[in-house]
């Protein structure tokens, strides 16, 4: 009797392979063949699920968005105050752990692939806007008397600083340690009046 394929297991193996290649080797190594090899399956199986490199990249971006959403929803639910939630949500986006650094590398790889590709750029913008909207909501909840311009400026400062720190830390973890990244975040929140 022939073995029955487990589509869910196959999908998970392929997803893990896509993630691993992006995080450990970089976007230039993300190919159908590399994913099939890393997943221990045929190129045909990968192509059945993802007909090309763009589909692999879009899948990686969706994985990143889903992982982040689950984590930040948990952090928000556990936080005792809106300000604590804001800090926790922002901190999880920095390269404070090896897993977070891998996520930052995947994010950067997807951003690089989006240059000159309107479809990927649109997906990146949509997911980043969801992130920005979450941070904006948390800033408004943390400082309900602030006007829209002040909230927008704070959101840009917070998102720009935390995402920038994550990218810098990926390539120079000695200069941008987890402790330094957290100190930067705390200083920024304090300077903005959100500590």
mmCIF file of C-alpha atoms in Angstrom:
data_model
loop_
_atom_site.group_PDB
_atom_site.id
_atom_site.type_symbol
_atom_site.label_atom_id
_atom_site.label_comp_id
_atom_site.label_asym_id
_atom_site.label_seq_id
_atom_site.Cartn_x
_atom_site.Cartn_y
_atom_site.Cartn_z
ATOM 1 C CA UNK A 1 0.000 0.000 0.000
ATOM 2 C CA UNK A 2 1.366 3.419 -0.940
ATOM 3 C CA UNK A 3 2.125 5.920 1.788
ATOM 4 C CA UNK A 4 -0.313 8.787 2.070
ATOM 5 C CA UNK A 5 1.150 12.235 1.996
ATOM 6 C CA UNK A 6 0.589 14.471 4.978
ATOM 7 C CA UNK A 7 0.045 17.889 3.350
ATOM 8 C CA UNK A 8 0.208 19.758 6.663
ATOM 9 C CA UNK A 9 3.535 18.161 7.589
ATOM 10 C CA UNK A 10 4.913 18.809 4.107
ATOM 11 C CA UNK A 11 3.852 22.440 4.282
ATOM 12 C CA UNK A 12 5.506 22.824 7.682
ATOM 13 C CA UNK A 13 8.785 21.293 6.432
ATOM 14 C CA UNK A 14 8.787 23.572 3.399
ATOM 15 C CA UNK A 15 8.010 26.625 5.546
ATOM 16 C CA UNK A 16 10.853 25.766 7.923
ATOM 17 C CA UNK A 17 13.201 25.327 4.973
ATOM 18 C CA UNK A 18 12.245 28.708 3.486
ATOM 19 C CA UNK A 19 12.749 30.388 6.847
ATOM 20 C CA UNK A 20 16.064 28.655 7.493
ATOM 21 C CA UNK A 21 17.515 29.585 4.110
ATOM 22 C CA UNK A 22 16.490 33.232 4.406
ATOM 23 C CA UNK A 23 17.742 33.565 7.976
ATOM 24 C CA UNK A 24 21.005 31.643 7.651
ATOM 25 C CA UNK A 25 22.098 32.086 4.048
ATOM 26 C CA UNK A 26 20.308 35.162 2.760
ATOM 27 C CA UNK A 27 17.864 35.951 0.036
ATOM 28 C CA UNK A 28 20.243 35.208 -2.819
ATOM 29 C CA UNK A 29 20.239 31.528 -1.797
ATOM 30 C CA UNK A 30 16.453 31.197 -1.697
ATOM 31 C CA UNK A 31 15.681 28.954 -4.653
ATOM 32 C CA UNK A 32 13.177 26.184 -5.291
ATOM 33 C CA UNK A 33 16.055 23.676 -5.390
ATOM 34 C CA UNK A 34 17.563 24.912 -2.103
ATOM 35 C CA UNK A 35 14.180 24.761 -0.376
ATOM 36 C CA UNK A 36 13.526 21.234 -1.672
ATOM 37 C CA UNK A 37 16.953 20.103 -0.471
ATOM 38 C CA UNK A 38 16.514 21.674 2.974
ATOM 39 C CA UNK A 39 12.992 20.260 3.307
ATOM 40 C CA UNK A 40 14.017 16.806 2.149
ATOM 41 C CA UNK A 41 11.508 16.717 -0.696
ATOM 42 C CA UNK A 42 11.383 17.080 -4.458
ATOM 43 C CA UNK A 43 11.442 20.351 -6.347
ATOM 44 C CA UNK A 44 8.095 19.293 -7.803
ATOM 45 C CA UNK A 45 6.522 19.227 -4.354
ATOM 46 C CA UNK A 46 7.859 22.701 -3.572
ATOM 47 C CA UNK A 47 6.680 24.025 -6.929
ATOM 48 C CA UNK A 48 3.249 22.488 -6.379
ATOM 49 C CA UNK A 49 2.862 24.705 -3.327
ATOM 50 C CA UNK A 50 4.980 27.676 -4.466
ATOM 51 C CA UNK A 51 5.273 28.064 -8.237
ATOM 52 C CA UNK A 52 8.266 30.411 -8.056
ATOM 53 C CA UNK A 53 10.679 32.411 -5.963
ATOM 54 C CA UNK A 54 8.238 35.300 -5.495
ATOM 55 C CA UNK A 55 5.726 32.890 -3.955
ATOM 56 C CA UNK A 56 8.438 31.613 -1.582
ATOM 57 C CA UNK A 57 9.277 35.169 -0.565
ATOM 58 C CA UNK A 58 5.630 36.091 -0.040
ATOM 59 C CA UNK A 59 5.230 32.973 2.088
ATOM 60 C CA UNK A 60 8.246 33.942 4.200
ATOM 61 C CA UNK A 61 6.787 37.422 4.748
ATOM 62 C CA UNK A 62 3.427 35.939 5.715
ATOM 63 C CA UNK A 63 5.182 33.611 8.174
ATOM 64 C CA UNK A 64 6.991 36.552 9.737
ATOM 65 C CA UNK A 65 3.752 38.518 10.039
ATOM 66 C CA UNK A 66 1.918 35.551 11.591
ATOM 67 C CA UNK A 67 4.715 34.796 14.068
ATOM 68 C CA UNK A 68 4.876 38.412 15.155
ATOM 69 C CA UNK A 69 1.100 38.766 15.466
ATOM 70 C CA UNK A 70 0.779 35.753 17.762
ATOM 71 C CA UNK A 71 3.643 36.933 19.947
ATOM 72 C CA UNK A 72 2.532 40.566 20.269
ATOM 73 C CA UNK A 73 -1.063 39.610 21.001
ATOM 74 C CA UNK A 74 0.195 37.451 23.874
ATOM 75 C CA UNK A 75 2.483 40.226 25.135
ATOM 76 C CA UNK A 76 -0.337 42.766 25.014
ATOM 77 C CA UNK A 77 -2.679 40.446 26.884
ATOM 78 C CA UNK A 78 -0.089 39.822 29.607
ATOM 79 C CA UNK A 79 0.926 43.478 30.078
ATOM 80 C CA UNK A 80 -0.488 45.253 33.142
ATOM 81 C CA UNK A 81 -0.654 48.689 31.462
ATOM 82 C CA UNK A 82 -0.709 50.134 27.937
ATOM 83 C CA UNK A 83 2.822 51.500 28.461
ATOM 84 C CA UNK A 84 4.090 48.105 29.548
ATOM 85 C CA UNK A 85 2.417 46.597 26.485
ATOM 86 C CA UNK A 86 4.013 49.222 24.228
ATOM 87 C CA UNK A 87 7.480 48.499 25.585
ATOM 88 C CA UNK A 88 7.045 44.714 25.388
ATOM 89 C CA UNK A 89 5.692 44.847 21.847
ATOM 90 C CA UNK A 90 8.519 47.087 20.654
ATOM 91 C CA UNK A 91 11.219 45.073 22.440
ATOM 92 C CA UNK A 92 10.116 41.815 20.846
ATOM 93 C CA UNK A 93 10.854 43.341 17.435
ATOM 94 C CA UNK A 94 14.499 44.018 18.223
ATOM 95 C CA UNK A 95 17.343 41.508 17.884
ATOM 96 C CA UNK A 96 17.446 40.625 21.575
ATOM 97 C CA UNK A 97 17.625 36.865 20.963
ATOM 98 C CA UNK A 98 18.944 34.622 18.215
ATOM 99 C CA UNK A 99 15.381 33.923 17.015
ATOM 100 C CA UNK A 100 14.590 37.642 16.909
ATOM 101 C CA UNK A 101 17.804 38.294 14.958
ATOM 102 C CA UNK A 102 16.743 35.625 12.446
ATOM 103 C CA UNK A 103 13.382 37.337 12.071
ATOM 104 C CA UNK A 104 15.139 40.658 11.484
ATOM 105 C CA UNK A 105 17.251 39.042 8.760
ATOM 106 C CA UNK A 106 14.167 37.563 7.094
ATOM 107 C CA UNK A 107 12.471 40.979 7.255
ATOM 108 C CA UNK A 108 15.518 42.614 5.681
ATOM 109 C CA UNK A 109 15.754 39.955 2.978
ATOM 110 C CA UNK A 110 12.139 40.460 2.073
ATOM 111 C CA UNK A 111 12.609 44.227 2.016
ATOM 112 C CA UNK A 112 15.572 43.841 -0.347
ATOM 113 C CA UNK A 113 13.549 41.565 -2.624
ATOM 114 C CA UNK A 114 10.732 44.113 -2.663
ATOM 115 C CA UNK A 115 12.886 46.735 -4.344
ATOM 116 C CA UNK A 116 11.694 46.819 -7.929
ATOM 117 C CA UNK A 117 8.900 44.291 -7.337
ATOM 118 C CA UNK A 118 5.581 46.124 -6.849
ATOM 119 C CA UNK A 119 3.692 43.024 -5.668
ATOM 120 C CA UNK A 120 6.209 42.162 -2.949
ATOM 121 C CA UNK A 121 6.521 45.838 -2.003
ATOM 122 C CA UNK A 122 2.747 46.050 -1.614
ATOM 123 C CA UNK A 123 2.710 42.985 0.656
ATOM 124 C CA UNK A 124 5.529 44.473 2.717
ATOM 125 C CA UNK A 125 3.721 47.812 3.018
ATOM 126 C CA UNK A 126 0.448 46.147 4.064
ATOM 127 C CA UNK A 127 2.130 44.117 6.817
ATOM 128 C CA UNK A 128 4.196 47.071 7.995
ATOM 129 C CA UNK A 129 1.079 49.223 8.175
ATOM 130 C CA UNK A 130 -0.575 46.641 10.415
ATOM 131 C CA UNK A 131 2.514 46.863 12.650
ATOM 132 C CA UNK A 132 2.484 50.666 12.594
ATOM 133 C CA UNK A 133 -1.231 50.722 13.413
ATOM 134 C CA UNK A 134 -0.650 48.455 16.414
ATOM 135 C CA UNK A 135 2.132 50.675 17.740
ATOM 136 C CA UNK A 136 -0.006 53.780 17.116
ATOM 137 C CA UNK A 137 -2.911 52.270 19.049
ATOM 138 C CA UNK A 138 -0.604 51.450 21.957
ATOM 139 C CA UNK A 139 0.859 54.970 21.922
ATOM 140 C CA UNK A 140 -2.654 56.475 21.940
ATOM 141 C CA UNK A 141 -3.656 54.205 24.828
ATOM 142 C CA UNK A 142 -0.461 55.163 26.688
ATOM 143 C CA UNK A 143 -0.938 58.897 26.118
ATOM 144 C CA UNK A 144 -4.659 59.498 25.544
ATOM 145 C CA UNK A 145 -4.297 63.295 25.703
ATOM 146 C CA UNK A 146 -1.857 63.456 22.772
ATOM 147 C CA UNK A 147 -2.914 64.832 19.407
ATOM 148 C CA UNK A 148 -2.587 62.909 16.160
ATOM 149 C CA UNK A 149 0.617 64.685 15.058
ATOM 150 C CA UNK A 150 2.413 63.869 18.292
ATOM 151 C CA UNK A 151 1.272 60.241 18.136
ATOM 152 C CA UNK A 152 2.465 59.948 14.522
ATOM 153 C CA UNK A 153 5.870 61.426 15.363
ATOM 154 C CA UNK A 154 6.279 59.089 18.348
ATOM 155 C CA UNK A 155 5.299 56.066 16.256
ATOM 156 C CA UNK A 156 7.838 56.935 13.574
ATOM 157 C CA UNK A 157 10.569 57.405 16.184
ATOM 158 C CA UNK A 158 9.738 54.149 17.952
ATOM 159 C CA UNK A 159 9.323 51.990 14.859
ATOM 160 C CA UNK A 160 12.345 53.487 13.129
ATOM 161 C CA UNK A 161 14.592 53.130 16.161
ATOM 162 C CA UNK A 162 13.595 49.586 17.072
ATOM 163 C CA UNK A 163 13.675 48.234 13.524
ATOM 164 C CA UNK A 164 16.935 50.032 12.860
ATOM 165 C CA UNK A 165 18.483 48.613 16.030
ATOM 166 C CA UNK A 166 17.412 45.115 15.019
ATOM 167 C CA UNK A 167 19.063 45.437 11.610
ATOM 168 C CA UNK A 168 22.279 46.902 13.021
ATOM 169 C CA UNK A 169 22.470 44.199 15.687
ATOM 170 C CA UNK A 170 22.203 41.442 13.094
ATOM 171 C CA UNK A 171 25.501 42.470 11.567
ATOM 172 C CA UNK A 172 27.343 43.832 14.585
ATOM 173 C CA UNK A 173 25.998 42.194 17.744
ATOM 174 C CA UNK A 174 29.043 43.281 19.758
ATOM 175 C CA UNK A 175 28.309 46.969 19.139
ATOM 176 C CA UNK A 176 24.525 46.563 19.424
ATOM 177 C CA UNK A 177 24.063 44.110 22.269
ATOM 178 C CA UNK A 178 20.653 43.182 23.608
ATOM 179 C CA UNK A 179 21.348 45.254 26.724
ATOM 180 C CA UNK A 180 22.244 48.309 24.640
ATOM 181 C CA UNK A 181 19.169 47.880 22.439
ATOM 182 C CA UNK A 182 16.924 47.725 25.512
ATOM 183 C CA UNK A 183 18.664 50.751 27.049
ATOM 184 C CA UNK A 184 18.032 52.659 23.801
ATOM 185 C CA UNK A 185 14.371 51.696 23.865
ATOM 186 C CA UNK A 186 13.973 52.752 27.489
ATOM 187 C CA UNK A 187 15.754 56.056 26.839
ATOM 188 C CA UNK A 188 13.579 56.741 23.808
ATOM 189 C CA UNK A 189 10.354 55.910 25.647
ATOM 190 C CA UNK A 190 11.469 58.166 28.483
ATOM 191 C CA UNK A 191 12.390 61.028 26.118
ATOM 192 C CA UNK A 192 9.009 60.751 24.402
ATOM 193 C CA UNK A 193 7.166 60.725 27.735
ATOM 194 C CA UNK A 194 6.002 57.121 27.322
ATOM 195 C CA UNK A 195 8.110 55.416 30.011
#
